[in-house]
Amino acid sequence: EHGGARGHPFRLTDARANLISAGFNMETNHDRSSAFHARETNLRSSSLNLLGVMSCMAVLIILIIPLSLQGPIRLAATRTQYSPNIRVKSPALTVTRGNLSPYPLRATEQHPNTKNSATTTISDENLGEKRASATSQFDAISRMTGVVADTGDIAAIKQYKPIDATTNPSLILSATKMEDYQPFLLDAVKYAIASSMNRGMGYDEERLALAMDRLAVNFGSEIAAHVPGLVSTEVDARLSFDTEATVQRARRLISMYKEKGIDSSKVLIKIASTWKGIKAAEILEAEGIRCNLTLLFSMAQAVAACAAGAYLISPFVGRITDWHAAQSGIKCVDGVNDPGVESVRNIFNYYKKHGSDTVVMGASFRNKGQILELAGCDKLTIAPKFLQEMLECNDDVPQKLRADSSVSMDIPKIEIDEKSFS
């Protein structure tokens, strides 16, 4: 998730000022503007708030550079070791859940540009050991929705065994504080130094960008070894208003993954849902690079993403709710009558009504109730603390969203162009 203090969800907190002196002690969310109305001008200022997290990453990297020059980096041979050479030879991926009801996926998880390719079937055994309670909310929602882990902590991914995982700079920053993941950071620095020397890069911006991309791929590659499905890796949000730069960065991330033996079919490239970002996703999708359009707050963005052929969208439930709470003073605590939940519900119904195969993945949750109110959504990316809450609770989980019900709804089709988008 991208965000800051909940009291003012669209402004980076003052913790950024403490970054230089404290090193790690900053709030690890990076804010966005009130893009709920899909105003691109607001999105422009919101994307720049990633600078706080990027600055923190820069401090980490700069502090580590002297260490990287002292000699070869010795990587741990156990859980900090990079993932084995895993190659998904087919760009198509089909996930089945044995005797569990299949959760909604985009067709068979096969990219629309892929033809005549074999599929990889993932059995129920790959999705993890049997839970202590077959009736936990975790198991119940897993039967109707694809559960995705929203974390950079690989230990948590091993524990909860989601189908996919999502990462972002905030989550990676949090994970790099853990000793287990220090080799990932050291490798990123060493890689950036060596690559920049070979390519004649300058010392600062380009080298830092290269190091941060490598760091994201280091985490993503290891995560890919522990999920049967997809890993989302984010393009620098400061490029959100530059289509070509976003495309180039996405291609570089995919190239880095391939260097580590991870096929592009295992990766979703996360791109902010600005108009320029959506256009970048359209180009990448045509090349077979699947995209996760994130920072999505409105129906206008969802419609534009669908028209661009985006593989998946991530509407931000909590960020929408925060904005409404700040405006009205009314807080939603259990997901009922929650404006963030309602936004995702409306997008889900619109997509199913008009036959879109773009996956809807709710994100940015503030409480478990929001998650349960979206049971039946294609996918939900959930922080470990909420996964644990659901695992420990055996209350009923009624299905709230149903594609077959959406089809019969009276929902007019919306046409979006750049002018109406902004």
Short mmCIF file of C-alpha atoms in Angstrom, two decimals, residues 18-420:
data_model
loop_
_atom_site.label_atom_id
_atom_site.label_comp_id
_atom_site.label_asym_id
_atom_site.label_seq_id
_atom_site.Cartn_x
_atom_site.Cartn_y
_atom_site.Cartn_z
CA ASN A 18 13.47 12.25 10.61
CA LEU A 19 14.68 9.93 7.89
CA ILE A 20 18.23 11.18 7.55
CA SER A 21 18.97 11.16 11.27
CA ALA A 22 17.07 8.02 12.16
CA GLY A 23 17.93 5.92 9.11
CA PHE A 24 15.04 3.53 9.28
CA ASN A 25 12.63 5.32 11.61
CA MET A 26 10.06 6.65 9.24
CA GLU A 27 6.53 5.68 8.54
CA THR A 28 6.80 3.24 5.69
CA ASN A 29 3.75 4.32 3.79
CA HIS A 30 3.98 6.85 0.99
CA ASP A 31 0.95 8.96 0.25
CA ARG A 32 -1.10 9.82 -2.70
CA SER A 33 -3.51 12.62 -3.43
CA SER A 34 -7.26 12.25 -3.42
CA ALA A 35 -7.35 10.51 -6.75
CA PHE A 36 -10.70 9.03 -5.84
CA HIS A 37 -12.16 11.39 -8.42
CA ALA A 38 -9.55 10.29 -10.97
CA ARG A 39 -8.20 13.79 -11.32
CA GLU A 40 -4.83 13.38 -12.97
CA THR A 41 -3.57 16.65 -11.58
CA ASN A 42 -4.10 15.29 -8.08
CA LEU A 43 -2.46 12.01 -9.03
CA ARG A 44 0.59 13.96 -10.20
CA SER A 45 1.22 15.39 -6.77
CA SER A 46 0.35 12.12 -5.04
CA SER A 47 2.88 10.06 -7.00
CA LEU A 48 5.68 12.40 -5.94
CA ASN A 49 5.12 11.38 -2.34
CA LEU A 50 6.92 8.14 -3.11
CA LEU A 51 10.04 10.28 -2.80
CA GLY A 52 9.93 9.73 0.96
CA VAL A 53 10.27 5.99 0.63
CA MET A 54 12.69 6.27 -2.25
CA SER A 55 14.81 8.64 -0.17
CA CYS A 56 14.89 6.12 2.63
CA MET A 57 15.98 3.42 0.22
CA ALA A 58 18.64 5.77 -1.08
CA VAL A 59 19.98 6.30 2.45
CA LEU A 60 20.14 2.55 2.97
CA ILE A 61 21.97 1.99 -0.28
CA ILE A 62 24.42 4.83 0.21
CA LEU A 63 25.22 3.58 3.70
CA ILE A 64 25.83 0.10 2.38
CA ILE A 65 27.98 1.03 -0.65
CA PRO A 66 31.27 1.17 1.32
CA LEU A 67 30.60 -2.33 2.63
CA SER A 68 30.02 -3.65 -0.86
CA LEU A 69 33.43 -2.45 -1.97
CA GLN A 70 35.32 -4.38 0.70
CA GLY A 71 35.04 -7.71 -1.03
CA PRO A 72 32.68 -10.34 -2.35
CA ILE A 73 29.32 -10.59 -0.70
CA ARG A 74 28.73 -13.86 1.06
CA LEU A 75 25.13 -14.82 0.72
CA ALA A 76 23.55 -17.07 3.30
CA ALA A 77 22.99 -20.61 2.14
CA THR A 78 19.68 -21.05 3.87
CA ARG A 79 16.51 -18.96 3.69
CA THR A 80 18.34 -15.80 2.63
CA GLN A 81 19.65 -17.56 -0.43
CA TYR A 82 18.11 -16.48 -3.71
CA SER A 83 15.48 -18.69 -5.21
CA PRO A 84 16.58 -21.63 -7.32
CA ASN A 85 16.51 -21.38 -11.07
CA ILE A 86 12.78 -21.63 -11.51
CA ARG A 87 11.58 -21.22 -15.04
CA VAL A 88 7.94 -21.16 -15.97
CA LYS A 89 8.38 -22.15 -19.59
CA SER A 90 4.86 -21.36 -20.59
CA PRO A 91 3.47 -17.84 -20.43
CA ALA A 92 0.19 -19.42 -19.45
CA LEU A 93 -0.63 -20.43 -15.90
CA THR A 94 -3.70 -22.31 -14.76
CA VAL A 95 -4.41 -22.65 -11.07
CA THR A 96 -6.76 -25.31 -9.75
CA ARG A 97 -7.59 -25.96 -6.14
CA GLY A 98 -8.30 -29.68 -6.01
CA ASN A 99 -11.56 -30.30 -4.23
CA LEU A 100 -12.02 -26.64 -3.29
CA SER A 101 -14.36 -24.46 -5.30
CA PRO A 102 -12.33 -22.56 -7.90
CA TYR A 103 -11.78 -18.91 -7.10
CA PRO A 104 -12.45 -16.45 -9.91
CA LEU A 105 -9.47 -15.84 -12.16
CA ARG A 106 -8.97 -14.09 -15.45
CA ALA A 107 -9.92 -16.89 -17.82
CA THR A 108 -7.30 -19.55 -17.01
CA GLU A 109 -4.67 -17.03 -15.97
CA GLN A 110 -3.63 -17.06 -19.62
CA HIS A 111 -2.48 -13.86 -21.20
CA PRO A 112 -4.78 -12.88 -24.10
CA ASN A 113 -1.78 -12.52 -26.41
CA THR A 114 -0.70 -16.10 -25.71
CA LYS A 115 -1.79 -18.71 -28.21
CA ASN A 116 -1.30 -22.46 -28.41
CA SER A 117 0.81 -22.62 -25.27
CA ALA A 118 0.86 -25.35 -22.69
CA THR A 119 -0.42 -24.60 -19.23
CA THR A 120 0.99 -25.36 -15.83
CA THR A 121 -1.48 -26.83 -13.38
CA ILE A 122 -0.98 -26.19 -9.69
CA SER A 123 -2.66 -28.71 -7.45
CA ASP A 124 -4.11 -28.17 -4.00
CA GLU A 125 -0.91 -29.49 -2.43
CA ASN A 126 0.98 -26.46 -3.76
CA LEU A 127 -1.36 -24.12 -1.95
CA GLY A 128 -0.21 -25.16 1.48
CA GLU A 129 -0.76 -27.60 4.27
CA LYS A 130 -4.18 -28.20 5.75
CA ARG A 131 -5.17 -25.53 8.22
CA ALA A 132 -5.98 -26.46 11.80
CA SER A 133 -9.58 -25.46 11.24
CA ALA A 134 -11.27 -26.30 7.96
CA THR A 135 -13.90 -23.69 8.77
CA SER A 136 -11.68 -20.72 9.50
CA GLN A 137 -12.50 -17.46 7.75
CA PHE A 138 -9.19 -17.80 5.93
CA ASP A 139 -10.26 -21.10 4.40
CA ALA A 140 -13.78 -19.89 3.75
CA ILE A 141 -12.72 -16.81 1.81
CA SER A 142 -10.06 -18.82 -0.03
CA ARG A 143 -12.86 -20.92 -1.55
CA MET A 144 -14.43 -17.91 -3.23
CA THR A 145 -11.57 -15.43 -3.68
CA GLY A 146 -7.91 -15.65 -4.63
CA VAL A 147 -5.97 -14.76 -1.47
CA VAL A 148 -2.83 -12.71 -2.15
CA ALA A 149 -0.24 -11.76 0.47
CA ASP A 150 0.59 -8.08 0.65
CA THR A 151 4.07 -8.27 2.15
CA GLY A 152 7.77 -8.40 1.46
CA ASP A 153 8.37 -10.78 4.36
CA ILE A 154 9.11 -14.14 2.80
CA ALA A 155 8.68 -15.92 6.13
CA ALA A 156 5.07 -14.68 6.24
CA ILE A 157 4.50 -15.88 2.68
CA LYS A 158 5.79 -19.32 3.64
CA GLN A 159 3.47 -19.32 6.64
CA TYR A 160 0.22 -18.30 4.93
CA LYS A 161 0.85 -19.86 1.51
CA PRO A 162 -1.11 -17.40 -0.66
CA ILE A 163 -1.62 -17.94 -4.38
CA ASP A 164 0.14 -14.66 -5.30
CA ALA A 165 2.09 -11.91 -3.56
CA THR A 166 2.30 -8.15 -3.98
CA THR A 167 5.21 -5.93 -3.03
CA ASN A 168 5.93 -2.21 -3.11
CA PRO A 169 8.80 0.02 -1.93
CA SER A 170 7.25 0.47 1.52
CA LEU A 171 6.96 -3.27 2.10
CA ILE A 172 10.46 -3.90 0.79
CA LEU A 173 11.83 -1.15 3.01
CA SER A 174 10.20 -2.78 6.01
CA ALA A 175 11.62 -6.19 5.08
CA THR A 176 15.17 -4.86 4.62
CA LYS A 177 15.23 -3.97 8.31
CA MET A 178 15.27 -7.71 9.02
CA GLU A 179 18.67 -9.35 9.20
CA ASP A 180 17.55 -12.25 7.01
CA TYR A 181 17.15 -9.96 4.01
CA GLN A 182 20.35 -7.94 4.29
CA PRO A 183 22.02 -10.02 1.54
CA PHE A 184 19.32 -8.83 -0.87
CA LEU A 185 20.27 -5.22 -0.16
CA LEU A 186 24.00 -5.89 -0.40
CA ASP A 187 23.58 -7.66 -3.71
CA ALA A 188 21.52 -4.77 -5.09
CA VAL A 189 24.24 -2.29 -4.25
CA LYS A 190 26.99 -4.45 -5.70
CA TYR A 191 24.93 -5.04 -8.84
CA ALA A 192 24.28 -1.32 -9.32
CA ILE A 193 27.95 -0.42 -8.87
CA ALA A 194 29.14 -3.07 -11.34
CA SER A 195 26.44 -2.32 -13.91
CA SER A 196 26.85 1.43 -13.73
CA MET A 197 30.59 1.14 -14.25
CA ASN A 198 30.06 -1.06 -17.27
CA ARG A 199 27.46 1.28 -18.73
CA GLY A 200 29.17 4.55 -17.85
CA MET A 201 26.35 5.72 -15.63
CA GLY A 202 26.53 8.68 -13.31
CA TYR A 203 26.92 8.01 -9.60
CA ASP A 204 23.65 9.24 -8.19
CA GLU A 205 20.17 8.94 -9.71
CA GLU A 206 20.79 6.25 -12.29
CA ARG A 207 22.80 4.09 -9.94
CA LEU A 208 20.23 4.38 -7.17
CA ALA A 209 17.41 3.56 -9.56
CA LEU A 210 19.29 0.49 -10.74
CA ALA A 211 19.95 -0.63 -7.17
CA MET A 212 16.34 -0.21 -6.12
CA ASP A 213 15.07 -2.12 -9.14
CA ARG A 214 17.52 -4.92 -8.41
CA LEU A 215 16.43 -4.97 -4.77
CA ALA A 216 12.78 -5.31 -5.78
CA VAL A 217 13.67 -8.15 -8.14
CA ASN A 218 15.76 -9.87 -5.47
CA PHE A 219 12.72 -9.97 -3.21
CA GLY A 220 10.37 -10.87 -6.04
CA SER A 221 12.56 -13.73 -7.22
CA GLU A 222 12.67 -15.27 -3.76
CA ILE A 223 8.93 -14.78 -3.31
CA ALA A 224 8.30 -16.46 -6.68
CA ALA A 225 9.78 -19.65 -5.24
CA HIS A 226 7.07 -19.73 -2.57
CA VAL A 227 3.87 -18.82 -4.42
CA PRO A 228 2.28 -20.88 -7.19
CA GLY A 229 1.03 -17.79 -8.98
CA LEU A 230 2.21 -14.25 -9.56
CA VAL A 231 4.49 -11.67 -7.96
CA SER A 232 3.78 -7.95 -8.40
CA THR A 233 6.78 -5.64 -8.65
CA GLU A 234 6.37 -1.89 -8.84
CA VAL A 235 7.77 0.66 -11.23
CA ASP A 236 9.08 3.83 -9.57
CA ALA A 237 5.94 5.93 -9.05
CA ARG A 238 7.86 9.10 -9.90
CA LEU A 239 7.58 7.93 -13.51
CA SER A 240 3.78 7.81 -13.36
CA PHE A 241 3.36 10.73 -15.75
CA ASP A 242 5.92 9.55 -18.28
CA THR A 243 4.66 6.72 -20.47
CA GLU A 244 7.93 5.94 -22.21
CA ALA A 245 10.00 6.01 -19.02
CA THR A 246 7.51 3.67 -17.33
CA VAL A 247 7.66 1.26 -20.26
CA GLN A 248 11.46 1.26 -20.26
CA ARG A 249 11.63 0.66 -16.50
CA ALA A 250 9.12 -2.18 -16.75
CA ARG A 251 11.17 -3.84 -19.48
CA ARG A 252 14.27 -3.53 -17.32
CA LEU A 253 12.53 -5.19 -14.38
CA ILE A 254 11.45 -8.08 -16.59
CA SER A 255 15.00 -8.37 -17.93
CA MET A 256 16.34 -8.53 -14.37
CA TYR A 257 13.88 -11.28 -13.54
CA LYS A 258 14.97 -13.26 -16.57
CA GLU A 259 18.59 -12.92 -15.46
CA LYS A 260 17.55 -14.70 -12.28
CA GLY A 261 15.69 -17.45 -14.13
CA ILE A 262 12.17 -16.11 -13.52
CA ASP A 263 9.93 -16.05 -16.58
CA SER A 264 7.83 -12.95 -17.24
CA SER A 265 4.70 -15.10 -16.87
CA LYS A 266 5.33 -15.13 -13.10
CA VAL A 267 5.51 -11.34 -12.82
CA LEU A 268 3.01 -8.50 -12.77
CA ILE A 269 4.43 -5.01 -13.29
CA LYS A 270 2.74 -2.54 -10.94
CA ILE A 271 2.05 0.84 -12.51
CA ALA A 272 0.16 3.81 -11.10
CA SER A 273 -3.26 4.33 -12.70
CA THR A 274 -2.60 7.76 -14.17
CA TRP A 275 -3.58 8.27 -17.79
CA LYS A 276 0.09 8.00 -18.79
CA GLY A 277 0.52 4.94 -16.62
CA ILE A 278 -2.49 3.25 -18.17
CA LYS A 279 -1.11 3.98 -21.64
CA ALA A 280 2.19 2.42 -20.58
CA ALA A 281 0.31 -0.68 -19.44
CA GLU A 282 -1.42 -0.86 -22.80
CA ILE A 283 1.95 -0.96 -24.57
CA LEU A 284 3.37 -3.54 -22.19
CA GLU A 285 0.33 -5.80 -22.37
CA ALA A 286 0.68 -5.82 -26.17
CA GLU A 287 4.24 -7.08 -25.64
CA GLY A 288 3.09 -9.86 -23.33
CA ILE A 289 4.18 -8.12 -20.12
CA ARG A 290 1.26 -8.32 -17.74
CA CYS A 291 0.42 -5.33 -15.58
CA ASN A 292 -1.14 -4.57 -12.21
CA LEU A 293 -2.59 -1.07 -12.36
CA THR A 294 -2.36 0.21 -8.82
CA LEU A 295 -3.23 3.47 -7.04
CA LEU A 296 -6.73 3.11 -8.41
CA PHE A 297 -9.45 5.09 -6.66
CA SER A 298 -12.29 5.59 -9.14
CA MET A 299 -14.54 4.08 -11.78
CA ALA A 300 -12.95 6.33 -14.42
CA GLN A 301 -9.57 4.74 -13.79
CA ALA A 302 -11.09 1.26 -13.76
CA VAL A 303 -12.83 1.78 -17.10
CA ALA A 304 -9.68 3.18 -18.70
CA ALA A 305 -7.63 0.26 -17.34
CA CYS A 306 -10.08 -2.23 -18.76
CA ALA A 307 -10.03 -0.52 -22.17
CA ALA A 308 -6.22 -0.71 -22.14
CA GLY A 309 -6.36 -4.47 -21.61
CA ALA A 310 -4.72 -4.42 -18.18
CA TYR A 311 -4.36 -7.85 -16.68
CA LEU A 312 -5.30 -6.72 -13.16
CA ILE A 313 -6.32 -3.63 -11.21
CA SER A 314 -5.81 -2.86 -7.52
CA PRO A 315 -8.49 -0.48 -6.21
CA PHE A 316 -7.44 0.94 -2.84
CA VAL A 317 -10.20 0.31 -0.33
CA GLY A 318 -8.56 1.85 2.73
CA ARG A 319 -7.26 4.94 1.02
CA ILE A 320 -10.75 5.74 -0.32
CA THR A 321 -12.23 5.17 3.13
CA ASP A 322 -9.60 7.39 4.74
CA TRP A 323 -10.42 10.22 2.36
CA HIS A 324 -14.14 10.02 3.08
CA ALA A 325 -13.52 9.83 6.82
CA ALA A 326 -11.36 12.95 6.62
CA GLN A 327 -14.06 14.79 4.69
CA SER A 328 -17.10 13.66 6.68
CA GLY A 329 -15.68 12.85 10.09
CA ILE A 330 -17.48 9.49 9.95
CA LYS A 331 -15.29 6.43 10.40
CA CYS A 332 -16.16 2.97 9.13
CA VAL A 333 -14.81 0.23 11.35
CA ASP A 334 -16.34 -3.03 10.11
CA GLY A 335 -16.63 -2.69 6.33
CA VAL A 336 -20.40 -2.14 6.35
CA ASN A 337 -21.49 0.97 4.43
CA ASP A 338 -17.83 1.58 3.73
CA PRO A 339 -17.17 3.86 0.71
CA GLY A 340 -13.97 2.01 -0.15
CA VAL A 341 -15.78 -1.32 -0.18
CA GLU A 342 -18.60 0.20 -2.21
CA SER A 343 -16.14 1.49 -4.81
CA VAL A 344 -14.63 -1.96 -5.36
CA ARG A 345 -18.09 -3.53 -5.44
CA ASN A 346 -19.18 -1.11 -8.15
CA ILE A 347 -16.08 -1.78 -10.23
CA PHE A 348 -16.50 -5.55 -9.85
CA ASN A 349 -20.14 -5.37 -10.95
CA TYR A 350 -19.30 -3.12 -13.89
CA TYR A 351 -16.56 -5.44 -15.13
CA LYS A 352 -18.70 -8.57 -14.87
CA LYS A 353 -21.71 -6.87 -16.43
CA HIS A 354 -19.72 -5.83 -19.49
CA GLY A 355 -17.65 -8.98 -19.87
CA SER A 356 -14.25 -7.63 -18.86
CA ASP A 357 -11.62 -10.24 -18.09
CA THR A 358 -9.42 -7.78 -16.16
CA VAL A 359 -8.93 -9.15 -12.65
CA VAL A 360 -10.27 -7.02 -9.78
CA MET A 361 -8.02 -7.27 -6.73
CA GLY A 362 -9.07 -5.20 -3.73
CA ALA A 363 -6.13 -3.73 -1.80
CA SER A 364 -5.22 -1.35 1.05
CA PHE A 365 -7.41 -2.70 3.84
CA ARG A 366 -7.87 -0.99 7.18
CA ASN A 367 -9.73 -3.80 8.97
CA LYS A 368 -10.85 -7.38 8.50
CA GLY A 369 -14.44 -6.30 7.97
CA GLN A 370 -13.54 -4.61 4.69
CA ILE A 371 -12.03 -7.87 3.46
CA LEU A 372 -15.06 -9.95 4.43
CA GLU A 373 -17.41 -7.49 2.74
CA LEU A 374 -15.59 -8.21 -0.54
CA ALA A 375 -15.71 -12.01 -0.29
CA GLY A 376 -16.20 -13.24 -3.84
CA CYS A 377 -14.00 -10.58 -5.45
CA ASP A 378 -11.57 -12.03 -8.00
CA LYS A 379 -8.60 -11.52 -5.69
CA LEU A 380 -7.79 -9.64 -2.50
CA THR A 381 -4.27 -8.69 -1.44
CA ILE A 382 -4.11 -8.85 2.33
CA ALA A 383 -1.52 -7.95 4.96
CA PRO A 384 -0.32 -10.82 7.18
CA LYS A 385 -1.97 -9.41 10.31
CA PHE A 386 -5.40 -9.73 8.69
CA LEU A 387 -4.59 -13.16 7.28
CA GLN A 388 -3.82 -14.24 10.83
CA GLU A 389 -7.03 -12.71 12.18
CA MET A 390 -9.05 -14.68 9.65
CA LEU A 391 -7.12 -17.86 10.34
CA GLU A 392 -7.98 -17.59 14.04
CA CYS A 393 -11.69 -16.92 13.51
CA ASN A 394 -14.35 -19.50 12.59
CA ASP A 395 -17.26 -17.11 12.00
CA ASP A 396 -19.26 -17.53 8.80
CA VAL A 397 -18.12 -15.76 5.64
CA PRO A 398 -21.07 -15.18 3.31
CA GLN A 399 -20.21 -14.49 -0.30
CA LYS A 400 -20.85 -10.82 -1.04
CA LEU A 401 -19.86 -10.54 -4.69
CA ARG A 402 -21.10 -12.85 -7.45
CA ALA A 403 -20.32 -12.45 -11.13
CA ASP A 404 -23.56 -14.14 -12.19
CA SER A 405 -25.57 -11.59 -10.20
CA SER A 406 -23.63 -8.70 -11.75
CA VAL A 407 -24.56 -9.76 -15.27
CA SER A 408 -28.25 -9.12 -14.64
CA MET A 409 -27.71 -5.62 -13.22
CA ASP A 410 -28.66 -2.48 -15.11
CA ILE A 411 -25.24 -0.84 -15.44
CA PRO A 412 -24.69 1.45 -18.45
CA LYS A 413 -21.40 1.22 -20.32
CA ILE A 414 -19.01 4.12 -19.77
CA GLU A 415 -16.76 5.63 -22.45
CA ILE A 416 -13.53 7.24 -21.25
CA ASP A 417 -10.99 9.33 -23.11
CA GLU A 418 -8.14 11.46 -21.80
CA LYS A 419 -10.26 14.56 -21.49
CA SER A 420 -13.07 12.92 -19.52
#
